[in-house]
Amino acid sequence: MISAHQVVSQTDHWRDQKVSPKEALLLCCALLSLIASCILWSSHKQVWRDEVFTWKEVSDPSLWHLFSAVQHGVDGGMPIFYATAWLWAKAFGTGVLTLRLYSCLGMCAALVVSFRTLRRFYGPWATAFGVFAFWGTSGWLLDENAEAHRTGLL
């Protein structure tokens, strides 16, 4: 019979572990794969309606006007997404690939959070297999990865 103390101590054991160099290399390869996937798939995709909404909102010359528009339900989106995407657009432009790469960075962050969360409870190879198999074989995720909207931040 496993006591609650043993479960907590086992969970603490996984939580306290640092990312090994092999895990860091696997994460870097996965992130580079997502970025490459975004670039490759973007050239074969047309611009979708919600991507036009994203482009329109981040093209707003005033951040305060953008906040007012989001507050009044222009797209029902997340203010944090639009504020950070607006800053990204000011720094890198509002091209389709540029905005898609910003969304891809959100997906990359979601992959890292997924990996780190599961790594707290499972071993390194089980976590790596589960996370990378899901993120690398899900057609829906790879399709969303190449679109300019807030999926990665959800």
PDB file of C-alpha atoms in Angstrom:
ATOM      1  CA  MET A   1       0.000   0.000   0.000  1.00  0.00           C
ATOM      2  CA  ILE A   2       1.405   3.395  -1.016  1.00  0.00           C
ATOM      3  CA  SER A   3       0.997   6.166   1.492  1.00  0.00           C
ATOM      4  CA  ALA A   4       0.230   9.787   0.645  1.00  0.00           C
ATOM      5  CA  HIS A   5       3.678  10.731   1.941  1.00  0.00           C
ATOM      6  CA  GLN A   6       5.371   8.428  -0.597  1.00  0.00           C
ATOM      7  CA  VAL A   7       3.356   9.915  -3.462  1.00  0.00           C
ATOM      8  CA  VAL A   8       4.236  13.465  -2.405  1.00  0.00           C
ATOM      9  CA  SER A   9       7.929  12.641  -1.997  1.00  0.00           C
ATOM     10  CA  GLN A  10       7.988  10.971  -5.436  1.00  0.00           C
ATOM     11  CA  THR A  11       6.309  14.011  -6.986  1.00  0.00           C
ATOM     12  CA  ASP A  12       8.804  16.314  -5.253  1.00  0.00           C
ATOM     13  CA  HIS A  13      11.626  14.151  -6.609  1.00  0.00           C
ATOM     14  CA  TRP A  14      10.521  14.730 -10.223  1.00  0.00           C
ATOM     15  CA  ARG A  15       9.748  18.404  -9.586  1.00  0.00           C
ATOM     16  CA  ASP A  16      13.245  19.095  -8.269  1.00  0.00           C
ATOM     17  CA  GLN A  17      15.000  17.541 -11.246  1.00  0.00           C
ATOM     18  CA  LYS A  18      16.766  19.861 -13.649  1.00  0.00           C
ATOM     19  CA  VAL A  19      16.569  19.508 -17.426  1.00  0.00           C
ATOM     20  CA  SER A  20      19.468  17.361 -18.570  1.00  0.00           C
ATOM     21  CA  PRO A  21      21.551  18.341 -21.616  1.00  0.00           C
ATOM     22  CA  LYS A  22      19.903  15.521 -23.603  1.00  0.00           C
ATOM     23  CA  GLU A  23      16.439  16.804 -22.716  1.00  0.00           C
ATOM     24  CA  ALA A  24      17.471  20.355 -23.603  1.00  0.00           C
ATOM     25  CA  LEU A  25      18.755  19.127 -26.970  1.00  0.00           C
ATOM     26  CA  LEU A  26      15.492  17.266 -27.613  1.00  0.00           C
ATOM     27  CA  LEU A  27      13.485  20.380 -26.697  1.00  0.00           C
ATOM     28  CA  CYS A  28      15.609  22.570 -28.982  1.00  0.00           C
ATOM     29  CA  CYS A  29      15.152  20.120 -31.869  1.00  0.00           C
ATOM     30  CA  ALA A  30      11.387  20.033 -31.273  1.00  0.00           C
ATOM     31  CA  LEU A  31      11.205  23.834 -31.203  1.00  0.00           C
ATOM     32  CA  LEU A  32      13.262  24.134 -34.383  1.00  0.00           C
ATOM     33  CA  SER A  33      10.961  21.566 -35.996  1.00  0.00           C
ATOM     34  CA  LEU A  34       7.890  23.638 -35.090  1.00  0.00           C
ATOM     35  CA  ILE A  35       9.479  26.787 -36.513  1.00  0.00           C
ATOM     36  CA  ALA A  36      10.533  24.982 -39.707  1.00  0.00           C
ATOM     37  CA  SER A  37       7.047  23.491 -39.989  1.00  0.00           C
ATOM     38  CA  CYS A  38       5.510  26.951 -39.685  1.00  0.00           C
ATOM     39  CA  ILE A  39       7.752  28.343 -42.417  1.00  0.00           C
ATOM     40  CA  LEU A  40       7.215  25.384 -44.763  1.00  0.00           C
ATOM     41  CA  TRP A  41       3.429  25.092 -44.278  1.00  0.00           C
ATOM     42  CA  SER A  42       2.920  28.875 -44.531  1.00  0.00           C
ATOM     43  CA  SER A  43       4.037  28.955 -48.118  1.00  0.00           C
ATOM     44  CA  HIS A  44       1.254  26.505 -49.022  1.00  0.00           C
ATOM     45  CA  LYS A  45      -1.579  28.091 -47.040  1.00  0.00           C
ATOM     46  CA  GLN A  46      -3.894  30.888 -47.983  1.00  0.00           C
ATOM     47  CA  VAL A  47      -4.684  33.646 -45.500  1.00  0.00           C
ATOM     48  CA  TRP A  48      -7.686  32.778 -43.326  1.00  0.00           C
ATOM     49  CA  ARG A  49     -10.377  35.159 -42.097  1.00  0.00           C
ATOM     50  CA  ASP A  50      -9.195  35.168 -38.473  1.00  0.00           C
ATOM     51  CA  GLU A  51      -5.666  35.875 -39.687  1.00  0.00           C
ATOM     52  CA  VAL A  52      -7.053  38.951 -41.443  1.00  0.00           C
ATOM     53  CA  PHE A  53      -8.643  39.992 -38.118  1.00  0.00           C
ATOM     54  CA  THR A  54      -5.287  39.534 -36.386  1.00  0.00           C
ATOM     55  CA  TRP A  55      -3.505  41.530 -39.104  1.00  0.00           C
ATOM     56  CA  LYS A  56      -6.086  44.316 -38.917  1.00  0.00           C
ATOM     57  CA  GLU A  57      -5.819  44.611 -35.154  1.00  0.00           C
ATOM     58  CA  VAL A  58      -2.026  44.535 -34.905  1.00  0.00           C
ATOM     59  CA  SER A  59      -1.795  47.065 -37.751  1.00  0.00           C
ATOM     60  CA  ASP A  60      -3.581  49.622 -35.562  1.00  0.00           C
ATOM     61  CA  PRO A  61      -1.241  52.617 -35.126  1.00  0.00           C
ATOM     62  CA  SER A  62      -2.264  53.145 -31.483  1.00  0.00           C
ATOM     63  CA  LEU A  63      -2.023  50.516 -28.760  1.00  0.00           C
ATOM     64  CA  TRP A  64      -4.717  52.326 -26.753  1.00  0.00           C
ATOM     65  CA  HIS A  65      -7.073  52.286 -29.734  1.00  0.00           C
ATOM     66  CA  LEU A  66      -6.376  48.569 -30.110  1.00  0.00           C
ATOM     67  CA  PHE A  67      -7.244  47.997 -26.432  1.00  0.00           C
ATOM     68  CA  SER A  68     -10.459  49.958 -26.884  1.00  0.00           C
ATOM     69  CA  ALA A  69     -11.372  47.872 -29.955  1.00  0.00           C
ATOM     70  CA  VAL A  70     -10.645  44.584 -28.146  1.00  0.00           C
ATOM     71  CA  GLN A  71     -12.621  45.780 -25.124  1.00  0.00           C
ATOM     72  CA  HIS A  72     -15.603  46.454 -27.376  1.00  0.00           C
ATOM     73  CA  GLY A  73     -15.458  42.966 -28.854  1.00  0.00           C
ATOM     74  CA  VAL A  74     -13.756  43.530 -32.176  1.00  0.00           C
ATOM     75  CA  ASP A  75     -12.607  39.903 -32.253  1.00  0.00           C
ATOM     76  CA  GLY A  76     -13.365  38.536 -28.812  1.00  0.00           C
ATOM     77  CA  GLY A  77      -9.673  37.885 -28.461  1.00  0.00           C
ATOM     78  CA  MET A  78      -7.255  38.026 -25.616  1.00  0.00           C
ATOM     79  CA  PRO A  79      -5.809  41.473 -24.803  1.00  0.00           C
ATOM     80  CA  ILE A  80      -2.430  39.987 -23.869  1.00  0.00           C
ATOM     81  CA  PHE A  81      -2.171  38.304 -27.273  1.00  0.00           C
ATOM     82  CA  TYR A  82      -3.023  41.483 -29.143  1.00  0.00           C
ATOM     83  CA  ALA A  83      -0.732  43.677 -27.028  1.00  0.00           C
ATOM     84  CA  THR A  84       2.256  41.389 -27.520  1.00  0.00           C
ATOM     85  CA  ALA A  85       1.413  40.792 -31.199  1.00  0.00           C
ATOM     86  CA  TRP A  86       1.138  44.563 -31.680  1.00  0.00           C
ATOM     87  CA  LEU A  87       4.645  44.986 -30.228  1.00  0.00           C
ATOM     88  CA  TRP A  88       5.893  42.140 -32.435  1.00  0.00           C
ATOM     89  CA  ALA A  89       4.342  43.797 -35.507  1.00  0.00           C
ATOM     90  CA  LYS A  90       6.002  47.109 -34.641  1.00  0.00           C
ATOM     91  CA  ALA A  91       9.372  45.359 -34.332  1.00  0.00           C
ATOM     92  CA  PHE A  92       9.189  42.903 -37.251  1.00  0.00           C
ATOM     93  CA  GLY A  93       6.373  44.088 -39.530  1.00  0.00           C
ATOM     94  CA  THR A  94       2.912  42.790 -40.365  1.00  0.00           C
ATOM     95  CA  GLY A  95       3.686  40.313 -43.114  1.00  0.00           C
ATOM     96  CA  VAL A  96       1.796  37.020 -43.160  1.00  0.00           C
ATOM     97  CA  LEU A  97       4.867  34.909 -42.353  1.00  0.00           C
ATOM     98  CA  THR A  98       5.963  37.346 -39.653  1.00  0.00           C
ATOM     99  CA  LEU A  99       2.622  37.143 -37.853  1.00  0.00           C
ATOM    100  CA  ARG A 100       2.508  33.378 -38.295  1.00  0.00           C
ATOM    101  CA  LEU A 101       5.968  33.103 -36.745  1.00  0.00           C
ATOM    102  CA  TYR A 102       4.754  35.100 -33.750  1.00  0.00           C
ATOM    103  CA  SER A 103       1.911  32.620 -33.268  1.00  0.00           C
ATOM    104  CA  CYS A 104       4.414  29.800 -33.735  1.00  0.00           C
ATOM    105  CA  LEU A 105       6.418  31.185 -30.820  1.00  0.00           C
ATOM    106  CA  GLY A 106       3.281  30.861 -28.699  1.00  0.00           C
ATOM    107  CA  MET A 107       2.986  27.241 -29.797  1.00  0.00           C
ATOM    108  CA  CYS A 108       6.663  26.712 -28.942  1.00  0.00           C
ATOM    109  CA  ALA A 109       6.022  28.096 -25.461  1.00  0.00           C
ATOM    110  CA  ALA A 110       3.042  25.742 -25.110  1.00  0.00           C
ATOM    111  CA  LEU A 111       5.251  22.787 -26.071  1.00  0.00           C
ATOM    112  CA  VAL A 112       7.831  23.743 -23.423  1.00  0.00           C
ATOM    113  CA  VAL A 113       5.123  24.169 -20.775  1.00  0.00           C
ATOM    114  CA  SER A 114       3.652  20.764 -21.726  1.00  0.00           C
ATOM    115  CA  PHE A 115       7.060  19.124 -21.481  1.00  0.00           C
ATOM    116  CA  ARG A 116       7.999  20.745 -18.178  1.00  0.00           C
ATOM    117  CA  THR A 117       4.601  19.996 -16.624  1.00  0.00           C
ATOM    118  CA  LEU A 118       4.637  16.315 -17.576  1.00  0.00           C
ATOM    119  CA  ARG A 119       8.309  16.001 -16.662  1.00  0.00           C
ATOM    120  CA  ARG A 120       7.382  16.754 -13.045  1.00  0.00           C
ATOM    121  CA  PHE A 121       5.443  13.478 -12.866  1.00  0.00           C
ATOM    122  CA  TYR A 122       7.086  11.146 -15.404  1.00  0.00           C
ATOM    123  CA  GLY A 123      10.575  10.103 -16.372  1.00  0.00           C
ATOM    124  CA  PRO A 124      12.534  11.858 -19.116  1.00  0.00           C
ATOM    125  CA  TRP A 125      12.006   9.318 -21.901  1.00  0.00           C
ATOM    126  CA  ALA A 126       8.312   8.737 -21.232  1.00  0.00           C
ATOM    127  CA  THR A 127       7.738  12.490 -21.210  1.00  0.00           C
ATOM    128  CA  ALA A 128       9.802  13.029 -24.346  1.00  0.00           C
ATOM    129  CA  PHE A 129       8.004  10.268 -26.237  1.00  0.00           C
ATOM    130  CA  GLY A 130       4.531  11.396 -25.176  1.00  0.00           C
ATOM    131  CA  VAL A 131       5.006  15.111 -25.753  1.00  0.00           C
ATOM    132  CA  PHE A 132       6.981  14.894 -28.979  1.00  0.00           C
ATOM    133  CA  ALA A 133       4.784  12.183 -30.471  1.00  0.00           C
ATOM    134  CA  PHE A 134       1.710  14.325 -29.784  1.00  0.00           C
ATOM    135  CA  TRP A 135       3.221  17.605 -30.960  1.00  0.00           C
ATOM    136  CA  GLY A 136       4.942  16.081 -33.975  1.00  0.00           C
ATOM    137  CA  THR A 137       2.128  13.916 -35.328  1.00  0.00           C
ATOM    138  CA  SER A 138      -1.001  15.939 -34.657  1.00  0.00           C
ATOM    139  CA  GLY A 139      -2.120  17.320 -37.997  1.00  0.00           C
ATOM    140  CA  TRP A 140      -4.391  19.805 -36.257  1.00  0.00           C
ATOM    141  CA  LEU A 141      -1.572  21.221 -34.097  1.00  0.00           C
ATOM    142  CA  LEU A 142       0.809  21.471 -37.024  1.00  0.00           C
ATOM    143  CA  ASP A 143      -1.887  23.209 -39.071  1.00  0.00           C
ATOM    144  CA  GLU A 144      -2.647  25.663 -36.238  1.00  0.00           C
ATOM    145  CA  ASN A 145       1.078  26.233 -35.815  1.00  0.00           C
ATOM    146  CA  ALA A 146       1.153  27.805 -39.291  1.00  0.00           C
ATOM    147  CA  GLU A 147      -1.672  30.290 -38.736  1.00  0.00           C
ATOM    148  CA  ALA A 148      -1.546  33.788 -37.266  1.00  0.00           C
ATOM    149  CA  HIS A 149      -3.838  33.679 -34.262  1.00  0.00           C
ATOM    150  CA  ARG A 150      -3.812  33.046 -30.539  1.00  0.00           C
ATOM    151  CA  THR A 151      -3.933  29.227 -30.352  1.00  0.00           C
ATOM    152  CA  GLY A 152      -0.527  28.943 -28.670  1.00  0.00           C
ATOM    153  CA  LEU A 153      -1.572  31.226 -25.839  1.00  0.00           C
ATOM    154  CA  LEU A 154      -4.800  29.398 -25.058  1.00  0.00           C
TER     155      LEU A 154
END
